[in-house]
Amino acid sequence: GLYYIEVTKNGCTSSDSIYIYKSGVNVFMPNAFTPDGDGLNDVFKPVSSEPLQDFSLIILNRAGEVIFESTNSDIGWNGKYNSILLNNGVYVWKMVYTAYSHQKADKVEKMGTVTLLR
């Protein structure tokens, strides 16, 4: 947005303005979560400064099996597979989304790991 400032000191006034624009979407993925039902860090999902478009998230176990999929960034993984809470461990995730900046669309692919702690 466009911001203005005006300063008056000893009867003299000076003013200026600056335009600040946001470049891209900031997305954070936690590296651990605790699906223990206490209402804190119970679901693994992205934290984003903007809604994510064309979103997909998959979680894989050590054998490379897909144990969770979502196409809605508001719906995360609760640590379960086939309604059974999985054991503590490290799981691989892959996320794809479209980021819009300066009227340009960029496909973003990210991969990482998350530790499930109970």
PDB file of C-alpha atoms in Angstrom:
ATOM      1  CA  GLY A   1       0.000   0.000   0.000  1.00  0.00           C
ATOM      2  CA  LEU A   2       0.886   3.672  -0.143  1.00  0.00           C
ATOM      3  CA  TYR A   3       1.966   5.225   3.159  1.00  0.00           C
ATOM      4  CA  TYR A   4       2.370   8.921   3.972  1.00  0.00           C
ATOM      5  CA  ILE A   5       4.272  10.609   6.768  1.00  0.00           C
ATOM      6  CA  GLU A   6       4.264  14.233   7.797  1.00  0.00           C
ATOM      7  CA  VAL A   7       6.516  15.661  10.505  1.00  0.00           C
ATOM      8  CA  THR A   8       6.306  19.146  12.008  1.00  0.00           C
ATOM      9  CA  LYS A   9       9.104  20.470  14.212  1.00  0.00           C
ATOM     10  CA  ASN A  10       9.754  24.072  15.262  1.00  0.00           C
ATOM     11  CA  GLY A  11       7.137  25.312  12.805  1.00  0.00           C
ATOM     12  CA  CYS A  12       8.678  23.501   9.794  1.00  0.00           C
ATOM     13  CA  THR A  13       6.753  20.715   8.090  1.00  0.00           C
ATOM     14  CA  SER A  14       8.170  17.973   5.928  1.00  0.00           C
ATOM     15  CA  SER A  15       6.334  15.091   4.296  1.00  0.00           C
ATOM     16  CA  ASP A  16       7.106  12.014   2.238  1.00  0.00           C
ATOM     17  CA  SER A  17       5.453   8.851   0.977  1.00  0.00           C
ATOM     18  CA  ILE A  18       6.479   5.299   0.184  1.00  0.00           C
ATOM     19  CA  TYR A  19       4.775   2.476  -1.657  1.00  0.00           C
ATOM     20  CA  ILE A  20       5.359  -0.940  -0.092  1.00  0.00           C
ATOM     21  CA  TYR A  21       4.368  -4.034  -2.011  1.00  0.00           C
ATOM     22  CA  LYS A  22       4.407  -7.632  -1.010  1.00  0.00           C
ATOM     23  CA  SER A  23       6.426  -9.943  -3.165  1.00  0.00           C
ATOM     24  CA  GLY A  24       5.103 -13.481  -3.292  1.00  0.00           C
ATOM     25  CA  VAL A  25       3.532 -15.723  -0.696  1.00  0.00           C
ATOM     26  CA  ASN A  26       5.236 -16.651   2.572  1.00  0.00           C
ATOM     27  CA  VAL A  27       4.666 -20.309   3.445  1.00  0.00           C
ATOM     28  CA  PHE A  28       5.948 -22.056   6.574  1.00  0.00           C
ATOM     29  CA  MET A  29       5.865 -25.813   7.140  1.00  0.00           C
ATOM     30  CA  PRO A  30       6.445 -27.038  10.698  1.00  0.00           C
ATOM     31  CA  ASN A  31       9.089 -29.731  11.189  1.00  0.00           C
ATOM     32  CA  ALA A  32       7.205 -31.479  14.013  1.00  0.00           C
ATOM     33  CA  PHE A  33       3.680 -31.858  15.382  1.00  0.00           C
ATOM     34  CA  THR A  34       1.958 -33.591  18.292  1.00  0.00           C
ATOM     35  CA  PRO A  35      -1.425 -35.105  17.404  1.00  0.00           C
ATOM     36  CA  ASP A  36      -2.379 -35.771  21.028  1.00  0.00           C
ATOM     37  CA  GLY A  37      -5.737 -33.984  21.124  1.00  0.00           C
ATOM     38  CA  ASP A  38      -4.652 -31.089  23.362  1.00  0.00           C
ATOM     39  CA  GLY A  39      -5.557 -28.492  20.711  1.00  0.00           C
ATOM     40  CA  LEU A  40      -1.919 -27.431  20.166  1.00  0.00           C
ATOM     41  CA  ASN A  41      -0.012 -28.577  17.070  1.00  0.00           C
ATOM     42  CA  ASP A  42      -2.454 -31.451  16.526  1.00  0.00           C
ATOM     43  CA  VAL A  43      -2.520 -31.083  12.721  1.00  0.00           C
ATOM     44  CA  PHE A  44       0.340 -30.812  10.225  1.00  0.00           C
ATOM     45  CA  LYS A  45      -0.440 -28.234   7.544  1.00  0.00           C
ATOM     46  CA  PRO A  46       1.114 -25.142   5.972  1.00  0.00           C
ATOM     47  CA  VAL A  47       0.959 -21.734   7.593  1.00  0.00           C
ATOM     48  CA  SER A  48       0.635 -19.166   4.819  1.00  0.00           C
ATOM     49  CA  SER A  49       0.408 -15.401   4.488  1.00  0.00           C
ATOM     50  CA  GLU A  50      -2.097 -15.838   1.634  1.00  0.00           C
ATOM     51  CA  PRO A  51      -4.524 -18.553   0.499  1.00  0.00           C
ATOM     52  CA  LEU A  52      -2.685 -21.180  -1.546  1.00  0.00           C
ATOM     53  CA  GLN A  53      -4.010 -21.836  -5.048  1.00  0.00           C
ATOM     54  CA  ASP A  54      -3.806 -25.140  -6.968  1.00  0.00           C
ATOM     55  CA  PHE A  55      -2.659 -26.744  -3.715  1.00  0.00           C
ATOM     56  CA  SER A  56      -1.722 -30.345  -3.023  1.00  0.00           C
ATOM     57  CA  LEU A  57       0.003 -31.986  -0.073  1.00  0.00           C
ATOM     58  CA  ILE A  58       1.014 -35.618   0.249  1.00  0.00           C
ATOM     59  CA  ILE A  59       2.582 -37.411   3.201  1.00  0.00           C
ATOM     60  CA  LEU A  60       4.613 -40.583   2.698  1.00  0.00           C
ATOM     61  CA  ASN A  61       5.798 -43.205   5.146  1.00  0.00           C
ATOM     62  CA  ARG A  62       9.290 -44.759   5.106  1.00  0.00           C
ATOM     63  CA  ALA A  63       8.177 -47.359   2.566  1.00  0.00           C
ATOM     64  CA  GLY A  64       7.136 -44.580   0.181  1.00  0.00           C
ATOM     65  CA  GLU A  65       3.413 -45.238   0.550  1.00  0.00           C
ATOM     66  CA  VAL A  66       1.095 -42.231   0.380  1.00  0.00           C
ATOM     67  CA  ILE A  67      -0.599 -42.096   3.787  1.00  0.00           C
ATOM     68  CA  PHE A  68      -2.280 -38.696   3.442  1.00  0.00           C
ATOM     69  CA  GLU A  69      -3.397 -36.426   0.591  1.00  0.00           C
ATOM     70  CA  SER A  70      -5.086 -33.033   0.573  1.00  0.00           C
ATOM     71  CA  THR A  71      -5.964 -30.452  -2.060  1.00  0.00           C
ATOM     72  CA  ASN A  72      -7.140 -27.924   0.544  1.00  0.00           C
ATOM     73  CA  SER A  73      -4.432 -26.064   2.492  1.00  0.00           C
ATOM     74  CA  ASP A  74      -6.822 -25.687   5.444  1.00  0.00           C
ATOM     75  CA  ILE A  75      -7.112 -29.466   5.822  1.00  0.00           C
ATOM     76  CA  GLY A  76      -3.973 -30.974   7.302  1.00  0.00           C
ATOM     77  CA  TRP A  77      -2.735 -34.369   8.433  1.00  0.00           C
ATOM     78  CA  ASN A  78      -3.863 -35.520  11.881  1.00  0.00           C
ATOM     79  CA  GLY A  79      -1.178 -38.214  12.194  1.00  0.00           C
ATOM     80  CA  LYS A  80      -3.539 -41.033  11.262  1.00  0.00           C
ATOM     81  CA  TYR A  81      -3.581 -43.555   8.438  1.00  0.00           C
ATOM     82  CA  ASN A  82      -6.774 -45.574   7.929  1.00  0.00           C
ATOM     83  CA  SER A  83      -8.120 -44.011  11.173  1.00  0.00           C
ATOM     84  CA  ILE A  84      -5.177 -45.353  13.219  1.00  0.00           C
ATOM     85  CA  LEU A  85      -2.738 -42.948  14.884  1.00  0.00           C
ATOM     86  CA  LEU A  86       0.735 -43.728  13.582  1.00  0.00           C
ATOM     87  CA  ASN A  87       3.855 -44.207  15.674  1.00  0.00           C
ATOM     88  CA  ASN A  88       6.406 -41.538  16.468  1.00  0.00           C
ATOM     89  CA  GLY A  89       8.697 -41.054  13.512  1.00  0.00           C
ATOM     90  CA  VAL A  90       9.816 -38.985  10.579  1.00  0.00           C
ATOM     91  CA  TYR A  91       7.547 -38.728   7.549  1.00  0.00           C
ATOM     92  CA  VAL A  92       8.225 -37.174   4.133  1.00  0.00           C
ATOM     93  CA  TRP A  93       5.932 -34.505   2.693  1.00  0.00           C
ATOM     94  CA  LYS A  94       5.607 -32.906  -0.732  1.00  0.00           C
ATOM     95  CA  MET A  95       3.614 -29.751  -1.342  1.00  0.00           C
ATOM     96  CA  VAL A  96       2.725 -28.059  -4.632  1.00  0.00           C
ATOM     97  CA  TYR A  97       0.931 -24.734  -5.032  1.00  0.00           C
ATOM     98  CA  THR A  98       0.724 -21.731  -7.325  1.00  0.00           C
ATOM     99  CA  ALA A  99       2.112 -18.453  -6.031  1.00  0.00           C
ATOM    100  CA  TYR A 100       1.037 -15.189  -7.595  1.00  0.00           C
ATOM    101  CA  SER A 101       3.341 -12.174  -7.472  1.00  0.00           C
ATOM    102  CA  HIS A 102       3.457  -9.101  -9.684  1.00  0.00           C
ATOM    103  CA  GLN A 103       0.588 -10.545 -11.761  1.00  0.00           C
ATOM    104  CA  LYS A 104       2.723 -13.601 -12.533  1.00  0.00           C
ATOM    105  CA  ALA A 105       1.935 -17.190 -11.545  1.00  0.00           C
ATOM    106  CA  ASP A 106       4.720 -19.505 -10.414  1.00  0.00           C
ATOM    107  CA  LYS A 107       4.312 -23.197  -9.636  1.00  0.00           C
ATOM    108  CA  VAL A 108       6.103 -23.949  -6.365  1.00  0.00           C
ATOM    109  CA  GLU A 109       7.148 -27.455  -5.292  1.00  0.00           C
ATOM    110  CA  LYS A 110       8.558 -28.070  -1.826  1.00  0.00           C
ATOM    111  CA  MET A 111       9.601 -31.238  -0.040  1.00  0.00           C
ATOM    112  CA  GLY A 112      10.667 -31.905   3.520  1.00  0.00           C
ATOM    113  CA  THR A 113      10.215 -34.059   6.559  1.00  0.00           C
ATOM    114  CA  VAL A 114       8.007 -33.797   9.620  1.00  0.00           C
ATOM    115  CA  THR A 115       8.425 -35.568  12.934  1.00  0.00           C
ATOM    116  CA  LEU A 116       5.280 -37.011  14.507  1.00  0.00           C
ATOM    117  CA  LEU A 117       5.552 -36.905  18.308  1.00  0.00           C
ATOM    118  CA  ARG A 118       2.964 -38.393  20.673  1.00  0.00           C
TER     119      ARG A 118
END
